[in-house]
């Protein structure tokens, strides 16, 4: 009797132990079957489960789920007879119904004793010492969840796309293990040699980078619902469209909401539309198409699989031709640029591809760079948008068959309308009568001033290739969320952030003080939009509707230069190192040089200042607001008064206040002031005890003469590596640029050469101070005649390797004239 009681007690204890352990541990020998939808292995709190989920009526996927959300899966499809087994040797194995091995963990003979799913969603294999032998967190598929560490060597994969973290802390998206189409690195202000970086997603929605060499962590991205309360699971996923996104999932909702996207423009994801596919946008999102009717979809049911020629080039019965695609580019990322980049014209870019046996397509950029990319037969990924300043060519067999416009649904349904013939006839008759009456009214009233004003509003001018896109006011209201997010405000109007229909982020400027009519405004916009250069902000489009005048520019993520140069000590993250500063100075000089000397219609900017120098994602300088002064105020600029000057205090050249002709040398003066600010990190018109209450440019020249170049340099750069030769060169160039007499200032092309070190620089004369300290470098007692300016500058080097910037043989010295034009070009646009 006692033995039976003892046996019952042991059995009960074993049963209790097994029940408790089975709620947390999965013993060896356990199996899941695809045919049994109720089987699952769950975490202690039943939040996460490992189970088979149906993909369709025939195939299943083994995955870990949070509610209905998959956070880990085995990519191999399994049939209805498949089983997933935790074998006695410690190996996990997925077998098909026929017994074939589809996947395994390769953990046999590793001492595995049990498995478990913890409350964070990690499925682990452990030994008897509870040491983790294998886990899903260490072997991610396409998703990272909260509390999961993503380290160097791990990869998220989805189709041809992969995401990884490299040793330097860069987050990288890659296509086909070859083409890197997106990368996010550390801020330039973080100077650290990383030892073992890891990436983690916090429950608040912050994606952070950790490393022993970094104090705390670095925020790489965060979701739009950052820190919002609720029962959310936030996760990072590499989707099958090649984009990386942060999602929020509310339990029970069945719906995951996108909170952050790595590549904002989906069409910029390499290979999104497959080989020879062309990505564009409709009202709902990105769509994939083929270059022309010379192509067919590889899979008619899936346009992202790409396109193929109906007739291969090698099988052409006749000649080969180049299909022209306007506003289209074929995406080019490293390593493509190493071998397939050329600097040629449009004809050569097209012709070289036509004659090249391996070339299938080419793209020429209309941004002033002259870059031509040749595409070989390996893989070609296209992007088409009205905002793209590029033209592409595709090799096809003659005849060229362009894509037709979208077909009308009404035309395909005519046969269904036979019962309504009578109604159609009646409606047609009424329409004809209305049209006739409207024609008579138009003929009688077309000379009416009121009618003419209305029709002019909708009149379209024909533009050359690369013309700006015309937006309606309603379009821009929607893009800016009714002008909600203000980026800045200047002399020409307020700038707002907007997102266009093709997901392009843009800067929308509401112009103020427009004095031009509809036609003239459009012509000026067309002139501005035809100006393309790597260091100029690109004009995407415009709105001219009723009284509304708006311009749409490309968006510069890092804002304007002034926010970096004049940042306070608390904003050290906004500090630019010397390398960035010098590149910004050089890029700005190149952009202004293009405006003055290289573009078709030379433009004098008239308002060069740090606020009008914008920085892109890589801190490349882009000059903005060129061409706007003439657009806003087209009056004769030769007779400006102080009240009519639209320039900015501290950057105006002396001739503005002396009522002298305004030429490109006025921009040179402003650039010199900006250049000195780039070096010093402080405003030129500010005075302080440090400068003995002198204007900074005057004090700086005194320090330069003493050989104290380091005292002029921004003190915040003390801990950074600085090229003192470049600093000295920049300071010398700035002093030449801010000379009081325009004839002593170099042309911008010479400025670029001096900054690059191609030309030697002689010692510049001392710049003069403004009497009242309010306008830098001006003298109110200047002669009204420009002929009184000296035409030589003593003190410049006479070395043969340096062409003296003020020598009459190489300089355009301004002379009194009845014309505004003092440039070598006929069409000088004063901005």
CSV table of C-alpha atoms in Angstrom, one decimal, residues 561-751:
chain,number,residue,atom,x,y,z
A,561,UNK,CA,25.5,76.4,-44.2
A,562,UNK,CA,24.8,79.0,-41.5
A,563,UNK,CA,23.3,76.4,-39.2
A,564,UNK,CA,26.6,74.7,-39.1
A,565,UNK,CA,29.0,77.6,-39.1
A,566,UNK,CA,27.3,79.6,-36.3
A,567,UNK,CA,26.2,76.6,-34.2
A,568,UNK,CA,26.6,77.1,-30.4
A,569,UNK,CA,28.6,74.9,-28.1
A,570,UNK,CA,25.5,72.9,-27.3
A,571,UNK,CA,25.1,72.0,-30.9
A,572,UNK,CA,28.4,70.3,-31.4
A,573,UNK,CA,26.8,67.7,-33.6
A,574,UNK,CA,26.3,70.5,-36.2
A,575,UNK,CA,30.0,71.2,-36.3
A,576,UNK,CA,31.7,70.8,-39.7
A,577,UNK,CA,35.3,69.6,-39.8
A,578,UNK,CA,37.9,71.4,-42.0
A,579,UNK,CA,37.7,68.9,-44.8
A,580,UNK,CA,34.0,69.5,-45.2
A,581,UNK,CA,34.4,73.3,-44.9
A,582,UNK,CA,37.0,73.4,-47.6
A,583,UNK,CA,35.0,71.2,-50.0
A,584,UNK,CA,31.9,73.4,-49.3
A,585,UNK,CA,34.0,76.5,-50.2
A,586,UNK,CA,35.3,75.0,-53.4
A,587,UNK,CA,31.9,73.6,-54.4
A,588,UNK,CA,30.3,77.0,-53.8
A,589,UNK,CA,33.0,78.7,-55.9
A,590,UNK,CA,32.4,76.2,-58.7
A,591,UNK,CA,28.6,76.8,-58.6
A,592,UNK,CA,29.1,80.6,-58.8
A,593,UNK,CA,31.7,80.2,-61.6
A,594,UNK,CA,29.1,78.3,-63.6
A,595,UNK,CA,26.5,81.1,-63.1
A,596,UNK,CA,29.0,83.8,-64.2
A,597,UNK,CA,31.1,82.1,-66.9
A,598,UNK,CA,29.8,78.8,-68.1
A,599,UNK,CA,26.0,78.7,-68.4
A,600,UNK,CA,24.1,79.8,-71.4
A,601,UNK,CA,22.7,83.0,-69.8
A,602,UNK,CA,25.2,84.4,-67.3
A,603,UNK,CA,23.6,85.1,-63.9
A,604,UNK,CA,24.7,87.5,-61.2
A,605,UNK,CA,23.4,86.1,-57.9
A,606,UNK,CA,23.5,89.3,-55.8
A,607,UNK,CA,22.8,87.6,-52.5
A,608,UNK,CA,25.6,85.1,-51.8
A,609,UNK,CA,25.5,84.3,-48.1
A,610,UNK,CA,25.6,81.1,-45.9
A,611,UNK,CA,21.8,81.0,-45.7
A,612,UNK,CA,21.8,80.5,-49.5
A,613,UNK,CA,24.3,77.7,-49.5
A,614,UNK,CA,22.6,74.4,-48.9
A,615,UNK,CA,24.1,71.1,-48.1
A,616,UNK,CA,23.0,67.7,-49.3
A,617,UNK,CA,23.2,64.3,-47.6
A,618,UNK,CA,27.0,64.2,-48.2
A,619,UNK,CA,27.6,67.9,-47.2
A,620,UNK,CA,28.1,68.9,-50.9
A,621,UNK,CA,27.4,72.6,-51.3
A,622,UNK,CA,24.6,73.8,-53.6
A,623,UNK,CA,23.9,77.5,-54.2
A,624,UNK,CA,20.2,78.4,-54.0
A,625,UNK,CA,18.1,81.4,-54.9
A,626,UNK,CA,19.9,82.3,-58.1
A,627,UNK,CA,17.8,84.2,-60.7
A,628,UNK,CA,15.2,85.3,-58.2
A,629,UNK,CA,16.0,89.0,-58.0
A,630,UNK,CA,15.1,89.5,-61.6
A,631,UNK,CA,12.1,87.3,-61.3
A,632,UNK,CA,10.8,89.3,-58.3
A,633,UNK,CA,12.0,92.8,-59.4
A,634,UNK,CA,12.8,93.1,-63.1
A,635,UNK,CA,13.5,96.8,-63.0
A,636,UNK,CA,16.8,98.3,-64.2
A,637,UNK,CA,19.5,97.3,-61.6
A,638,UNK,CA,21.9,100.0,-62.7
A,639,UNK,CA,20.1,102.5,-60.6
A,640,UNK,CA,19.6,100.7,-57.3
A,641,UNK,CA,19.0,102.7,-54.1
A,642,UNK,CA,19.8,101.5,-50.6
A,643,UNK,CA,16.1,100.7,-50.0
A,644,UNK,CA,15.8,98.7,-53.2
A,645,UNK,CA,18.8,96.5,-52.5
A,646,UNK,CA,17.8,92.9,-51.8
A,647,UNK,CA,21.2,91.8,-50.6
A,648,UNK,CA,22.1,91.0,-47.0
A,649,UNK,CA,23.9,93.1,-44.4
A,650,UNK,CA,27.5,92.0,-44.1
A,651,UNK,CA,27.8,90.6,-47.7
A,652,UNK,CA,27.0,93.6,-49.9
A,653,UNK,CA,29.7,94.9,-52.1
A,654,UNK,CA,30.6,98.6,-51.9
A,655,UNK,CA,29.2,99.4,-55.3
A,656,UNK,CA,25.7,98.7,-54.2
A,657,UNK,CA,25.8,101.7,-51.9
A,658,UNK,CA,27.8,103.9,-54.2
A,659,UNK,CA,25.1,103.6,-57.0
A,660,UNK,CA,27.7,102.0,-59.3
A,661,UNK,CA,27.0,99.2,-61.9
A,662,UNK,CA,26.4,95.8,-60.4
A,663,UNK,CA,28.5,93.1,-62.1
A,664,UNK,CA,29.7,89.6,-61.4
A,665,UNK,CA,32.4,91.1,-59.2
A,666,UNK,CA,29.7,92.0,-56.6
A,667,UNK,CA,29.2,88.2,-56.1
A,668,UNK,CA,32.9,87.8,-55.8
A,669,UNK,CA,32.9,90.2,-52.8
A,670,UNK,CA,30.0,88.4,-51.2
A,671,UNK,CA,31.8,85.0,-51.7
A,672,UNK,CA,34.9,86.4,-50.0
A,673,UNK,CA,32.9,87.3,-47.0
A,674,UNK,CA,31.4,83.9,-46.8
A,675,UNK,CA,34.8,82.2,-47.3
A,676,UNK,CA,36.2,84.1,-44.3
A,677,UNK,CA,33.2,83.0,-42.3
A,678,UNK,CA,33.8,79.4,-43.3
A,679,UNK,CA,37.3,79.6,-42.0
A,680,UNK,CA,36.5,81.5,-38.8
A,681,UNK,CA,33.0,80.1,-37.9
A,682,UNK,CA,31.8,83.6,-37.0
A,683,UNK,CA,29.9,86.5,-38.6
A,684,UNK,CA,32.0,89.1,-40.4
A,685,UNK,CA,30.0,92.0,-39.2
A,686,UNK,CA,30.2,91.1,-35.5
A,687,UNK,CA,32.7,92.9,-33.2
A,688,UNK,CA,34.0,91.7,-29.8
A,689,UNK,CA,36.7,92.4,-27.3
A,690,UNK,CA,38.7,89.6,-28.9
A,691,UNK,CA,38.9,91.7,-32.1
A,692,UNK,CA,39.6,94.9,-30.2
A,693,UNK,CA,36.1,96.1,-31.2
A,694,UNK,CA,37.1,96.0,-34.8
A,695,UNK,CA,35.2,94.5,-37.7
A,696,UNK,CA,36.3,90.9,-37.9
A,697,UNK,CA,37.6,91.1,-41.5
A,698,UNK,CA,39.9,94.0,-40.5
A,699,UNK,CA,41.1,92.2,-37.4
A,700,UNK,CA,41.7,89.0,-39.3
A,701,UNK,CA,43.9,90.8,-41.9
A,702,UNK,CA,46.0,92.2,-39.1
A,703,UNK,CA,46.4,88.7,-37.7
A,704,UNK,CA,47.3,87.4,-41.2
A,705,UNK,CA,50.0,90.1,-41.6
A,706,UNK,CA,51.4,89.0,-38.2
A,707,UNK,CA,51.5,85.4,-39.4
A,708,UNK,CA,48.9,84.3,-36.9
A,709,UNK,CA,46.7,82.3,-39.3
A,710,UNK,CA,45.7,79.9,-36.5
A,711,UNK,CA,44.0,82.7,-34.6
A,712,UNK,CA,41.6,83.3,-37.5
A,713,UNK,CA,40.6,79.6,-37.7
A,714,UNK,CA,37.5,78.5,-35.8
A,715,UNK,CA,38.6,77.6,-32.3
A,716,UNK,CA,36.1,74.6,-32.3
A,717,UNK,CA,38.4,72.9,-34.8
A,718,UNK,CA,41.2,72.6,-32.3
A,719,UNK,CA,40.6,68.9,-31.9
A,720,UNK,CA,40.3,68.2,-35.6
A,721,UNK,CA,42.9,67.5,-38.2
A,722,UNK,CA,43.4,70.7,-40.3
A,723,UNK,CA,45.3,71.4,-43.4
A,724,UNK,CA,47.0,74.7,-42.6
A,725,UNK,CA,48.1,75.2,-46.3
A,726,UNK,CA,44.5,75.1,-47.3
A,727,UNK,CA,43.5,77.4,-44.4
A,728,UNK,CA,46.1,80.0,-45.5
A,729,UNK,CA,45.1,79.7,-49.1
A,730,UNK,CA,41.4,80.2,-48.2
A,731,UNK,CA,42.2,83.3,-46.1
A,732,UNK,CA,44.3,84.9,-48.8
A,733,UNK,CA,41.6,84.2,-51.4
A,734,UNK,CA,39.0,85.8,-49.1
A,735,UNK,CA,41.0,89.0,-48.8
A,736,UNK,CA,41.5,89.3,-52.5
A,737,UNK,CA,37.7,88.8,-53.0
A,738,UNK,CA,36.7,91.5,-50.5
A,739,UNK,CA,38.8,94.3,-52.1
A,740,UNK,CA,36.9,97.6,-52.2
A,741,UNK,CA,37.6,98.2,-55.9
A,742,UNK,CA,35.9,95.6,-58.2
A,743,UNK,CA,38.8,95.6,-60.6
A,744,UNK,CA,41.1,94.3,-57.9
A,745,UNK,CA,38.8,91.3,-57.2
A,746,UNK,CA,39.5,88.1,-59.3
A,747,UNK,CA,36.9,86.5,-61.5
A,748,UNK,CA,35.3,83.4,-59.9
A,749,UNK,CA,37.1,81.1,-62.3
A,750,UNK,CA,40.4,82.4,-60.9
A,751,UNK,CA,39.1,82.0,-57.4
